[in-house]
Each structure stands twice: as C-alpha cells, then as structure tokens.
Coordinates of C-alpha atoms in Angstrom, one line a residue:
Chain B
M1 CA 80.6 88.7 37.5
D2 CA 78.8 86.9 40.6
S3 CA 80.0 83.3 38.9
C4 CA 84.1 84.0 39.9
N5 CA 86.0 82.5 42.0
G6 CA 88.3 85.4 41.8
G7 CA 90.5 85.9 38.7
R8 CA 91.5 83.2 36.1
R9 CA 94.2 84.6 33.7
L10 CA 97.2 82.8 35.1
S11 CA 95.1 79.7 35.7
C12 CA 94.2 79.5 32.5
L13 CA 97.4 80.1 31.1
S14 CA 98.6 77.2 33.0
I15 CA 96.0 74.7 31.9
I16 CA 96.2 75.8 28.0
V17 CA 100.1 75.1 28.5
A18 CA 99.3 71.4 30.8
G19 CA 96.5 70.3 28.4
L20 CA 99.2 71.1 25.5
S21 CA 101.5 68.7 27.3
V22 CA 98.9 66.5 27.7
L23 CA 98.5 66.2 24.0
A24 CA 102.2 66.3 23.3
S25 CA 102.0 62.8 25.5
M26 CA 99.8 61.7 24.3
A27 CA 101.5 62.0 20.7
V28 CA 104.3 60.3 21.8
D29 CA 102.7 57.5 23.0
A30 CA 102.9 58.1 26.6
W31 CA 99.0 57.4 26.8
M32 CA 99.1 56.8 30.8
V33 CA 100.3 59.9 31.7
A34 CA 98.1 61.9 29.1
L35 CA 95.3 60.4 31.3
A36 CA 97.1 60.9 34.6
V37 CA 97.7 64.9 33.8
G38 CA 93.5 65.1 31.9
V39 CA 92.3 63.5 35.2
A40 CA 94.5 66.0 36.9
L41 CA 93.5 68.8 35.2
S42 CA 90.2 67.9 34.9
G43 CA 89.9 68.2 38.7
V44 CA 91.1 71.5 37.8
A45 CA 88.1 72.9 35.9
S46 CA 85.6 71.1 38.0
A47 CA 87.0 73.3 40.5
I48 CA 86.7 76.6 38.4
A49 CA 83.5 75.3 37.4
P50 CA 81.4 73.1 40.1
L51 CA 78.9 71.1 39.3
S52 CA 75.4 72.9 40.4
G53 CA 72.6 70.5 43.0
R54 CA 70.7 68.1 40.7
R55 CA 73.8 67.4 38.2
L56 CA 75.9 66.9 41.9
C57 CA 73.9 64.4 42.2
L58 CA 73.8 62.9 39.4
A59 CA 77.8 62.6 39.4
V60 CA 78.0 61.2 42.2
L61 CA 75.5 58.4 42.3
L62 CA 76.8 57.1 38.4
L63 CA 80.0 56.8 40.7
A64 CA 78.6 55.4 44.0
S65 CA 77.5 52.7 41.0
S66 CA 81.2 52.5 39.3
L67 CA 83.0 52.1 42.1
L68 CA 80.3 49.0 43.4
L69 CA 81.0 47.4 40.0
G70 CA 84.1 48.6 40.4
L71 CA 84.6 46.3 44.0
A72 CA 82.4 43.7 42.7
G73 CA 85.2 43.4 39.5
G74 CA 88.1 43.2 41.5
H75 CA 89.4 45.8 39.1
S76 CA 91.3 48.4 41.1
L77 CA 92.5 51.3 39.2
Y78 CA 88.4 52.4 38.9
V79 CA 87.7 52.1 41.9
S80 CA 90.9 54.3 42.6
I81 CA 89.7 56.8 39.9
A82 CA 85.9 56.5 41.1
A83 CA 86.1 56.9 44.7
S84 CA 88.2 59.7 43.5
F85 CA 86.2 62.1 41.6
A86 CA 83.2 60.9 43.7
A87 CA 85.0 62.3 46.8
S88 CA 86.0 65.2 44.5
L89 CA 82.8 66.0 43.8
V90 CA 81.4 66.3 47.5
A91 CA 84.2 68.4 48.2
S92 CA 83.4 71.0 45.4
G93 CA 79.7 71.4 46.5
R94 CA 81.5 71.9 50.3
H95 CA 83.4 75.3 51.7
G96 CA 85.0 75.5 54.7
V97 CA 86.1 72.5 56.8
S98 CA 83.6 70.0 55.1
G99 CA 85.1 70.8 52.0
G100 CA 88.4 70.0 53.4
L101 CA 87.4 66.9 55.2
T102 CA 86.2 65.8 52.6
A103 CA 89.3 66.5 49.9
L104 CA 91.3 64.3 53.6
L105 CA 89.5 61.3 52.7
A106 CA 89.4 61.5 48.5
P107 CA 92.5 59.3 48.2
L108 CA 91.7 57.1 50.5
P109 CA 89.6 54.1 49.4
G110 CA 91.9 54.5 46.6
L111 CA 94.3 53.4 49.0
T112 CA 92.3 51.0 51.3
V113 CA 91.3 48.9 48.3
Q114 CA 95.6 48.7 47.4
G115 CA 96.8 48.0 50.6
L116 CA 98.7 50.4 53.2
G117 CA 101.6 48.2 53.2
D118 CA 104.4 49.9 51.0
E119 CA 106.0 52.7 52.9
W120 CA 106.1 54.7 49.5
I121 CA 102.1 54.4 49.4
T122 CA 102.3 55.9 52.9
L123 CA 104.3 58.5 52.3
Y124 CA 102.6 59.5 48.8
S125 CA 99.6 59.6 51.3
G126 CA 100.9 61.2 54.8
L127 CA 101.7 64.1 52.4
A128 CA 98.9 64.2 50.4
L129 CA 96.9 64.7 53.0
V130 CA 99.2 67.1 54.8
A131 CA 99.1 69.7 52.2
A132 CA 95.3 69.0 50.7
S133 CA 94.1 69.6 54.8
L134 CA 96.3 72.5 54.5
Y135 CA 94.8 73.8 51.3
A136 CA 91.9 73.3 52.4
Y137 CA 91.9 75.5 55.2
E138 CA 94.0 78.7 54.4
H139 CA 91.5 78.8 51.3
T140 CA 88.3 76.7 52.0
G141 CA 88.0 76.1 48.2
R142 CA 88.5 73.7 46.0
G143 CA 91.1 73.8 43.0
H144 CA 93.1 72.3 45.3
S145 CA 91.5 69.2 47.0
F146 CA 90.0 68.4 43.4
T147 CA 93.9 68.0 42.6
I148 CA 95.0 66.0 45.0
A149 CA 91.5 64.0 45.1
S150 CA 92.6 62.6 41.0
V151 CA 95.7 62.3 41.3
S152 CA 95.9 60.1 43.8
P153 CA 95.0 56.4 41.4
L154 CA 98.5 57.4 39.9
V155 CA 100.2 55.8 43.0
F156 CA 98.3 52.7 40.9
V157 CA 99.3 53.3 37.8
S158 CA 102.8 54.7 37.6
G159 CA 104.4 53.7 41.1
P160 CA 104.9 55.9 44.2
A161 CA 107.3 58.3 42.8
V162 CA 105.6 59.1 39.8
A163 CA 102.6 60.1 41.9
L164 CA 104.7 62.1 44.7
A165 CA 105.3 64.3 42.2
A166 CA 102.3 64.4 40.0
A167 CA 100.8 65.2 43.4
L168 CA 103.2 68.2 43.8
A169 CA 102.9 70.0 40.8
G170 CA 99.0 69.5 40.4
L171 CA 99.9 71.0 44.3
Q172 CA 101.8 74.2 42.0
L173 CA 99.3 74.7 39.9
S174 CA 95.6 74.3 42.1
A175 CA 98.2 77.3 43.9
L176 CA 97.9 78.7 40.9
V177 CA 94.4 78.4 40.9
A178 CA 93.0 79.5 43.3
G179 CA 95.7 81.6 44.6
L180 CA 98.1 83.9 42.3
T181 CA 95.2 84.4 40.1
T182 CA 93.1 86.2 42.5
S183 CA 94.4 89.5 41.7
Y184 CA 94.5 89.6 37.6
G185 CA 90.9 90.1 37.0
C186 CA 88.2 87.5 36.0
P187 CA 87.5 87.4 32.1
F188 CA 85.5 84.0 31.7
R189 CA 82.6 82.6 33.3
R190 CA 81.3 78.5 33.2
D191 CA 79.2 77.1 31.1
S192 CA 77.2 74.2 33.3
G193 CA 75.7 72.0 30.6
M194 CA 78.7 71.5 29.5
A195 CA 80.9 70.7 32.6
F196 CA 78.3 68.2 33.2
T197 CA 79.1 66.5 29.6
G198 CA 82.8 66.4 30.5
V199 CA 81.5 64.4 34.0
V200 CA 79.6 62.3 32.1
L201 CA 82.4 61.3 29.2
V202 CA 84.6 60.8 32.0
L203 CA 82.0 58.2 33.7
I204 CA 81.2 56.6 30.6
G205 CA 84.6 55.7 30.1
V206 CA 85.0 54.6 33.6
L207 CA 81.7 52.2 33.0
A208 CA 82.5 50.6 29.8
G209 CA 85.6 49.4 30.9
L210 CA 84.3 48.1 33.4
L211 CA 81.5 46.8 31.9
T212 CA 83.3 44.9 29.2
G213 CA 86.0 44.0 31.6
F214 CA 88.6 44.3 28.9
G215 CA 90.6 47.6 31.7
P216 CA 92.1 50.6 30.7
G217 CA 92.0 51.0 27.1
E218 CA 92.6 53.8 24.0
A219 CA 89.3 54.6 23.7
T220 CA 88.4 54.5 27.4
Y221 CA 91.9 57.5 27.3
T222 CA 89.3 58.7 24.6
L223 CA 86.0 59.6 26.3
W224 CA 88.3 60.4 29.3
L225 CA 90.5 62.8 27.1
T226 CA 87.0 64.4 25.6
G227 CA 85.9 64.8 28.9
Y228 CA 88.4 66.6 30.6
L229 CA 88.8 69.0 27.7
F230 CA 84.4 70.0 27.8
L231 CA 85.2 70.7 31.0
V232 CA 88.2 73.0 30.8
A233 CA 86.7 74.4 28.0
A234 CA 83.2 74.7 29.6
S235 CA 85.5 76.6 32.8
L236 CA 86.5 79.0 29.9
V237 CA 83.4 80.6 28.3
P238 CA 83.9 83.5 27.8
L239 CA 82.2 86.7 29.8
S240 CA 79.9 88.4 27.2
H241 CA 78.4 84.9 26.1
K242 CA 75.2 86.0 26.8
R243 CA 73.9 82.1 26.7
P244 CA 70.2 82.2 28.9
A245 CA 70.1 79.2 31.4
T246 CA 69.7 76.2 29.9
S247 CA 66.7 74.0 31.9
W248 CA 69.9 72.3 34.0
E249 CA 71.0 75.9 35.4
A250 CA 67.9 77.6 35.5
G251 CA 66.4 74.2 39.1
S252 CA 70.2 73.9 40.3
Chain A
M1 CA 60.0 62.3 13.9
E2 CA 59.7 65.4 11.3
T3 CA 60.3 68.0 14.1
L4 CA 63.1 65.5 15.2
A5 CA 64.8 65.2 11.1
R6 CA 64.1 69.2 11.5
K7 CA 66.4 69.6 14.4
I8 CA 69.4 67.4 12.9
A9 CA 69.3 68.6 10.2
D10 CA 69.8 72.3 12.3
I11 CA 72.4 70.5 14.4
L12 CA 74.2 69.8 11.1
V13 CA 74.4 73.1 9.4
M14 CA 76.0 73.9 12.9
T15 CA 79.0 71.8 11.3
K16 CA 78.6 74.9 8.5
P17 CA 79.1 72.2 5.8
K18 CA 81.1 73.8 2.8
Q19 CA 83.9 74.7 5.5
L20 CA 83.6 71.0 6.5
L21 CA 84.2 69.6 2.8
L22 CA 87.6 71.9 2.7
L23 CA 88.4 70.8 5.7
M24 CA 87.6 67.2 4.2
V25 CA 89.2 67.6 0.8
T26 CA 92.1 68.4 3.1
M27 CA 91.5 65.5 5.0
Y28 CA 91.0 62.9 1.8
G29 CA 93.8 64.5 0.5
A30 CA 96.4 63.8 3.2
Y31 CA 95.6 60.3 3.7
L32 CA 96.2 59.4 0.4
L33 CA 99.3 61.3 0.8
S34 CA 100.7 59.4 3.1
G35 CA 101.0 56.7 0.8
G36 CA 99.5 54.2 3.7
G37 CA 97.0 52.3 0.6
L38 CA 93.6 52.7 0.3
E39 CA 91.0 50.9 3.1
V40 CA 87.6 50.8 2.7
Q41 CA 87.9 50.5 6.2
T42 CA 89.9 52.9 7.4
L43 CA 88.4 55.4 5.0
L44 CA 85.1 54.9 6.8
L45 CA 86.6 55.5 9.8
L46 CA 88.5 59.3 9.2
T47 CA 85.0 59.8 7.4
I48 CA 83.4 59.5 10.9
T49 CA 86.0 61.5 12.4
G50 CA 86.1 63.9 9.7
I51 CA 82.3 65.2 10.4
G52 CA 82.4 64.2 13.9
A53 CA 85.2 65.6 15.0
A54 CA 85.6 69.0 12.8
G55 CA 82.0 69.3 12.4
G56 CA 81.6 69.1 15.8
V57 CA 83.8 70.9 17.0
T58 CA 82.7 73.6 14.5
A59 CA 79.5 73.4 15.5
L60 CA 80.6 73.5 19.6
N61 CA 82.0 76.4 18.3
M62 CA 78.6 77.8 17.2
Y63 CA 77.0 77.3 20.1
I64 CA 79.4 78.7 22.2
E65 CA 79.5 82.2 20.2
Y66 CA 75.7 83.1 19.5
D67 CA 75.5 86.1 21.6
I68 CA 78.3 87.2 18.5
D69 CA 76.0 85.5 16.3
E70 CA 72.9 87.3 17.0
L71 CA 74.8 91.0 17.0
M72 CA 75.8 89.7 13.2
S73 CA 74.0 90.2 10.5
R74 CA 75.6 87.3 8.7
T75 CA 74.8 84.6 11.2
R76 CA 71.7 85.7 12.7
G77 CA 70.0 83.5 10.6
R78 CA 71.9 81.0 12.7
P79 CA 69.8 77.5 14.3
L80 CA 70.8 78.9 17.7
P81 CA 70.2 81.9 17.3
S82 CA 67.2 82.3 15.7
K83 CA 65.9 79.7 18.1
R84 CA 65.5 76.6 15.8
I85 CA 66.9 75.1 18.5
T86 CA 67.4 75.0 22.1
P87 CA 70.5 75.1 23.9
E88 CA 70.5 71.3 25.3
E89 CA 70.0 69.6 22.1
A90 CA 72.5 71.4 20.2
L91 CA 74.8 70.2 23.0
A92 CA 73.8 66.8 22.7
G93 CA 73.5 66.9 19.4
I94 CA 76.9 68.3 19.4
T95 CA 78.6 66.4 21.6
L96 CA 77.2 62.4 20.5
L97 CA 78.5 63.9 17.1
I98 CA 82.7 64.9 18.3
V99 CA 82.5 61.8 21.0
A100 CA 82.1 60.0 17.7
G101 CA 84.3 61.5 15.9
A102 CA 87.1 60.9 18.4
L103 CA 86.2 57.3 19.2
A104 CA 86.2 56.4 15.3
G105 CA 89.8 58.1 15.4
T106 CA 90.9 56.0 17.7
L107 CA 90.1 53.2 16.1
I108 CA 92.6 54.3 13.3
N109 CA 95.1 54.7 15.8
K110 CA 95.9 56.7 18.3
Y111 CA 97.7 59.5 16.4
V112 CA 94.6 60.3 15.0
A113 CA 92.3 60.6 17.7
F114 CA 95.5 63.3 18.8
A115 CA 94.6 65.2 16.0
A116 CA 91.4 65.2 16.7
L117 CA 91.3 66.5 20.1
A118 CA 94.1 69.3 19.1
G119 CA 91.3 70.6 17.2
F120 CA 89.3 70.3 19.9
Y121 CA 91.8 72.7 21.7
F122 CA 93.1 74.5 19.7
D123 CA 89.7 75.7 18.5
I124 CA 87.7 76.0 21.2
I125 CA 89.9 76.5 24.3
G126 CA 92.6 78.6 22.5
Y127 CA 91.1 80.8 20.0
T128 CA 87.3 80.8 20.6
E129 CA 87.2 80.8 24.5
V130 CA 90.6 82.7 25.5
A131 CA 91.8 84.4 22.4
K132 CA 89.5 85.3 20.1
R133 CA 87.9 88.5 21.7
R134 CA 90.9 89.4 23.3
S135 CA 93.3 89.5 20.2
E136 CA 93.9 90.4 16.4
W137 CA 96.1 87.3 16.5
A138 CA 93.4 84.4 16.9
L139 CA 93.4 83.5 13.7
L140 CA 96.4 81.9 13.9
V141 CA 95.8 80.0 16.8
G142 CA 92.5 78.9 15.0
S143 CA 94.5 78.0 11.9
I144 CA 96.3 75.7 13.7
A145 CA 92.7 73.8 14.5
G146 CA 91.9 74.3 10.8
S147 CA 94.6 71.7 10.3
M148 CA 94.0 69.5 12.2
P149 CA 92.0 67.2 9.5
A150 CA 95.4 67.2 7.2
L151 CA 97.6 65.6 10.4
G152 CA 94.8 63.1 11.3
G153 CA 94.4 62.1 7.4
W154 CA 98.2 61.9 7.5
A155 CA 98.8 59.9 10.5
A156 CA 95.6 57.7 9.3
G157 CA 97.7 56.7 6.3
S158 CA 101.2 56.4 7.5
G159 CA 100.3 54.9 11.3
S160 CA 102.5 58.3 12.7
I161 CA 102.6 62.0 12.7
N162 CA 106.2 62.5 10.4
L163 CA 107.5 66.3 8.5
E164 CA 106.1 65.3 5.8
G165 CA 102.5 65.1 7.7
V166 CA 103.7 67.9 8.9
L167 CA 104.5 70.0 6.1
L168 CA 101.2 69.2 4.6
A169 CA 99.3 70.5 8.3
G170 CA 101.4 72.8 7.7
I171 CA 100.0 74.5 4.2
V172 CA 96.2 74.8 5.7
F173 CA 98.2 76.7 8.5
V174 CA 99.8 79.4 6.5
W175 CA 96.8 79.5 4.3
Q176 CA 94.0 80.6 6.7
P177 CA 94.9 83.4 7.9
L178 CA 95.3 84.6 4.4
H179 CA 91.5 83.3 4.0
V180 CA 90.5 84.3 7.1
A181 CA 91.2 87.7 7.2
F182 CA 89.9 89.3 4.1
I183 CA 87.2 87.6 4.8
H184 CA 87.1 89.7 8.5
Y185 CA 88.0 93.0 5.9
Y186 CA 85.2 91.8 4.0
Y187 CA 82.6 92.2 6.9
E188 CA 84.4 94.7 9.3
D189 CA 81.6 96.0 10.8
D190 CA 80.1 93.3 11.7
Y191 CA 83.0 91.9 13.7
E192 CA 83.4 95.9 15.4
R193 CA 80.0 95.5 16.3
A194 CA 80.2 92.3 17.9
G195 CA 83.4 93.7 19.6
V196 CA 85.6 91.4 18.0
P197 CA 89.5 92.6 16.9
T198 CA 90.8 91.9 13.5
I199 CA 93.7 92.2 12.0
P200 CA 92.8 94.5 8.9
G201 CA 90.6 96.8 11.6
K202 CA 93.5 96.8 14.3
L203 CA 96.5 97.2 12.3
G204 CA 95.1 98.7 8.6
P205 CA 95.3 97.6 5.4
V206 CA 99.1 97.9 4.3
Y207 CA 100.3 95.6 7.4
F208 CA 97.8 93.2 6.6
A209 CA 98.9 93.8 2.7
R210 CA 101.9 92.4 4.1
L211 CA 101.2 89.5 6.1
A212 CA 98.3 88.3 3.5
A213 CA 101.8 88.4 1.0
A214 CA 103.8 86.5 3.0
S215 CA 101.3 83.8 3.4
V216 CA 100.9 83.8 -0.3
I217 CA 104.4 82.9 -1.0
A218 CA 104.5 80.4 2.0
V219 CA 101.5 77.9 0.5
P220 CA 104.3 77.2 -2.7
A221 CA 107.1 77.3 -0.7
L222 CA 106.1 74.5 1.0
T223 CA 104.3 72.8 -1.3
W224 CA 107.7 72.7 -3.3
T225 CA 108.8 71.0 0.1
I226 CA 106.8 68.3 0.1
A227 CA 107.3 67.3 -3.5
V228 CA 111.5 67.6 -3.2
L229 CA 111.1 65.6 -0.2
M230 CA 108.4 63.3 -1.7
G231 CA 109.5 63.2 -4.9
A232 CA 106.4 63.9 -6.2
G233 CA 104.0 66.8 -6.6
Y234 CA 106.0 68.9 -8.7
F235 CA 103.0 70.2 -11.3
T236 CA 101.0 70.3 -8.8
A237 CA 103.6 73.0 -6.9
G238 CA 104.4 74.8 -9.9
L239 CA 100.4 74.7 -10.8
V240 CA 99.8 76.7 -6.9
T241 CA 103.4 78.8 -7.8
L242 CA 100.9 80.4 -10.6
M243 CA 98.0 80.7 -8.6
A244 CA 99.6 82.2 -6.0
S245 CA 101.9 84.9 -8.4
R246 CA 98.5 85.5 -9.1
A247 CA 96.9 85.9 -6.4
L248 CA 99.9 87.7 -5.2
V249 CA 99.2 90.5 -7.8
A250 CA 96.3 91.3 -6.2
V251 CA 97.4 92.0 -2.8
A252 CA 99.4 94.3 -4.3
R253 CA 96.3 96.4 -5.8
F254 CA 94.5 95.7 -2.3
S255 CA 97.6 97.3 -0.3
R256 CA 97.4 100.4 -2.8
E257 CA 93.7 100.6 -3.2
P258 CA 92.1 98.5 0.1
S259 CA 88.0 98.2 -0.9
R260 CA 85.2 95.3 0.6
E261 CA 84.9 94.5 -3.6
M262 CA 88.9 93.6 -3.4
A263 CA 88.9 91.6 -0.5
R264 CA 85.5 89.4 -1.8
S265 CA 87.6 89.0 -4.9
M266 CA 91.1 88.3 -3.0
I267 CA 88.7 85.0 -0.9
K268 CA 87.6 83.9 -4.5
Y269 CA 92.2 84.0 -5.4
A270 CA 92.9 82.9 -1.9
S271 CA 90.0 80.2 -1.6
P272 CA 91.7 76.7 -5.0
L273 CA 95.6 77.0 -3.0
V274 CA 94.4 74.6 -0.2
G275 CA 91.9 72.4 -3.2
I276 CA 94.7 71.8 -5.4
V277 CA 97.0 70.7 -3.2
F278 CA 95.4 68.4 -1.9
V279 CA 93.0 67.1 -4.5
F280 CA 96.0 67.5 -7.5
M281 CA 98.8 66.0 -5.3
P282 CA 97.9 62.8 -5.1
V283 CA 96.2 62.2 -8.2
E284 CA 99.9 63.2 -9.2
A285 CA 101.5 61.2 -6.8
A286 CA 99.6 58.2 -7.7
L287 CA 100.1 58.4 -11.6
A288 CA 103.9 58.5 -10.4
A289 CA 103.1 55.4 -8.3
G290 CA 102.4 53.3 -11.5
V291 CA 98.4 52.5 -9.6

C-alpha cells in the first residue's frame, strides 16, 4: 500500500472513460484530438506512476535531445511537446513548491518558441499558469502539473479556444485524480518498467518525426498512443500483482 | 545464440499460439469477407498486426498476472512463473511485438490501428487490470478485446468500420463468454485459489447455463443477420444453426446435471462455432461472387 498516493478507483474510471474517447475519436477520423487527449492522459497516468531516479534522468535526457533537435530543425510542435514532457517529468520527481514551480514553467518553452503575440495565447497561458500554481500549492502533488504541462502544446495545434477547453478539461480530470479519489482506497499499484516503456515509445515517436522531417503522421500518433496505453496500464497493475522488483526498480 | 532463440520461443509461447491462431482465423475471415479483394501486401501487414498486436497483448496479459499463474496448476509451467525468462526480457519482447503490430496496422489504415489499440485497451486495462479480479462479468470486457482482430480484418479490406464489420466482430463477442465460462467452470478450483471471481462460481450452474444458452442462440442469429445483409453465407448460417442447436441441447443437459465432464464437452461443442463462420462464410461469399 505504501506505493499508493491515495485511492484511485475514480481516477481509474475517469482515465478509462477518457481512454475510450481517445479510441472513439480515432475511429471517427479525429487523429489530432485523439493525440491531444492521449498526451494529456499519459501525463495523468505518469503522475500516478512516477518514474524512478535513473529512468527519470534518461527520459529527461532524451527529451532534452529532442528539444534541441526540434529547435535546430524548426519543428515547433515537437519542441512544445518535448519541452512540456521534459518539464513534467522533472515535476514528477519533485514535491511541494519546487514541483509547482516546474509545472509553472512547463509550458513556457513552447510558448516562447511560438511567440506570445496572440491575446488568446496570453489568456490561455495566464489561466493555465494560475490554475497550475493553485493546484501545486494545494496538493503539492503531480497530476495537476502533468496535465497542465501536457495540454499546453494544444495551443499550437488546434487553436487557443480548443486549448483553453482542453486545459480546463484536463484540470477537471486531474482534480478527480488528485482530490476525489483519495477517499476510495487504493486497489492498484504501479509497474515502473511498463511506465518507462510508455515514455520511451512516446519519445521514439517524437524523435522519429523529427529525424525524418516529415512532421507528425499517423505512425507517429500510433506510437504516442501505444505509449499512452502502456503508461495507463503501468499505473493500474493490480495490487495483488506480486512480481519481484526488476533490476531497474531495485536500482532506483 | 541458442539462449536467445529459447527466449524468443518463450515469448512466443506467451502469445498462446493456439488462441492466437483462432483470432487470426477470425481476422483473415473478416478480411476476405469485407470484399476489398486480396492484396499480398495488405495480407502481410495484417499478419504482422495480428501476431504483434493480438499475440503481444496476450503476452502482456501473462506478464501482468503471473502472480496468478504461479497459483494455478494449469499455468504454473508458463515461462515467467517457471523463471525460464525474466520480467525485463519478457517486457522487452512484448513491447517489440505490440509496437510492430500497431505500426503495421497503421500502414494498412487507421481503422486497423484503432482495432489493434482498442484490443490493448480492453484486454489489458479493462479486463486484466480493472475487472478480472473484481467482477465475474469481466469476461464480457475481455470478449470485446477478443472481437477486435475480426474488426481489424474487416477494416483492412473495406477501409472503414461499418455495420457488417461490427456485426461480424459481434459474433466473436457473443461466442467468447460461452467458451471462456465453461473453461472457468472446468478449472473452478484453480480460479477460486487465485481469487478470480467467475460466473459459474458466483451465480451458480443454472444461471450460468441460461447465459450460455443465450450465447449459443446469439451466434446463429448474428450469422443469419450478416448473411441477409451481405446476400451471401446462407449455407454457413444454416450449418452454424445446426451446430448451435446441438450445443443448446448439451447446455440444457448441463443445466440439469452440471459436472466438469459436461463442461469439458461443452467446450468442444462451442469451439467450432466461430471457426465455421469465419472459414466457411468467406468461401461461400467468394463462390457466390464467382471468384
């Protein structure tokens, strides 16, 4: 039970429902929506299954590389996503004020790359940052910072209005995760190896898109969504699962 | 080199080859029935999707719950509980399988990728992690996952997901509880020891028999509906009706005198139903089209 951050039945339910919407949106020809929800949710899932020391460093290193490559190649979407993920990963390893501050800073690299001229972007970022800081101080937890950071790239993809809506929806979801569920017991634990696999798959998707220069495509989205599924699955491993710690986990 | 080959063989064992074969039959059958023609490249990609996604998800299932496998005599000899393979090795191989399957599906079209990822979602998250250890109805969630290869096969041929495709996948969905619940009955002691609730165990053999009867009736009903919609497959529907009638008589006998032996024979009655639909119907449709 010590690996639990509170109960998760409701959070599982919300993730499952949201996962269904990801799949449904894929089926009705809305890849970008699917991607966006997937990215946001993988953040939530990662928050439930935070990465341990060595893997966290490796993930941040990979993300930093993709950030640099994105800057060099001028692929701002990837830069935004990679930067947000990197900041989120750092936030996942920090509690309290430092985690909150990291969450605050998470969307900034993307916003800076894109420019802050648009008033909607300013409004969005303002709201997102205020919400992030409030949640960070209140809960000193993870779900909120992850969600805020993960939905921030949306602003460059589907327009500011969608981004705002997505940010608010993400907040509601993270509120479920962080707050409501704590009173419902903890039926699950996490599998760090699977969570790492999920992060690596998302990263490979980003890097593959960057290196080929083709930009986001269906194969990239598939990789991201597969990574997302691994992350969620990693966070929902039943408590009775008595697998011995892997060498990765033992070393963390 | 020999060790590597043995590890690969163990990962393949984790895909449950016999079950995978049946899923592949439903996938190929749906592909052929969809009327999209036979393309070698699509067939090859579909094969990779089937083995990678369906097989990989089954193996991931085994990775997640090998604590249960250790408790059941039937599953104790599997690669992970018997320590022939480490969790890290298993996860690496499984990840490769699933990624290859999902990407191959994407190369066919996004609906096939959808089916592959939906299979992952319903089997791992919905069935194994959320429902299996909590509710005897979990097998319904697992059945959705089991119907995804058929849906993917249909999408590969038709380029979309439509009513016929969903109905065809529905045959696998309604058939699977029948098949799985009798296995649960046969190995009830094992499942009880592992703390997995089952329909026969929780609701009793009479209620369970009613459910099995509904499942047996639904298979020919759906087959007839598809035959009417497609204008082909009437012979198959008739054959399935005959087989289902025989199974229905056996279910009635089981409800009067439930026993493990009867459950075992029910598995034999139930198993061929889906195979017949997905093998005979494409052949019949091809003959009707004059191919």
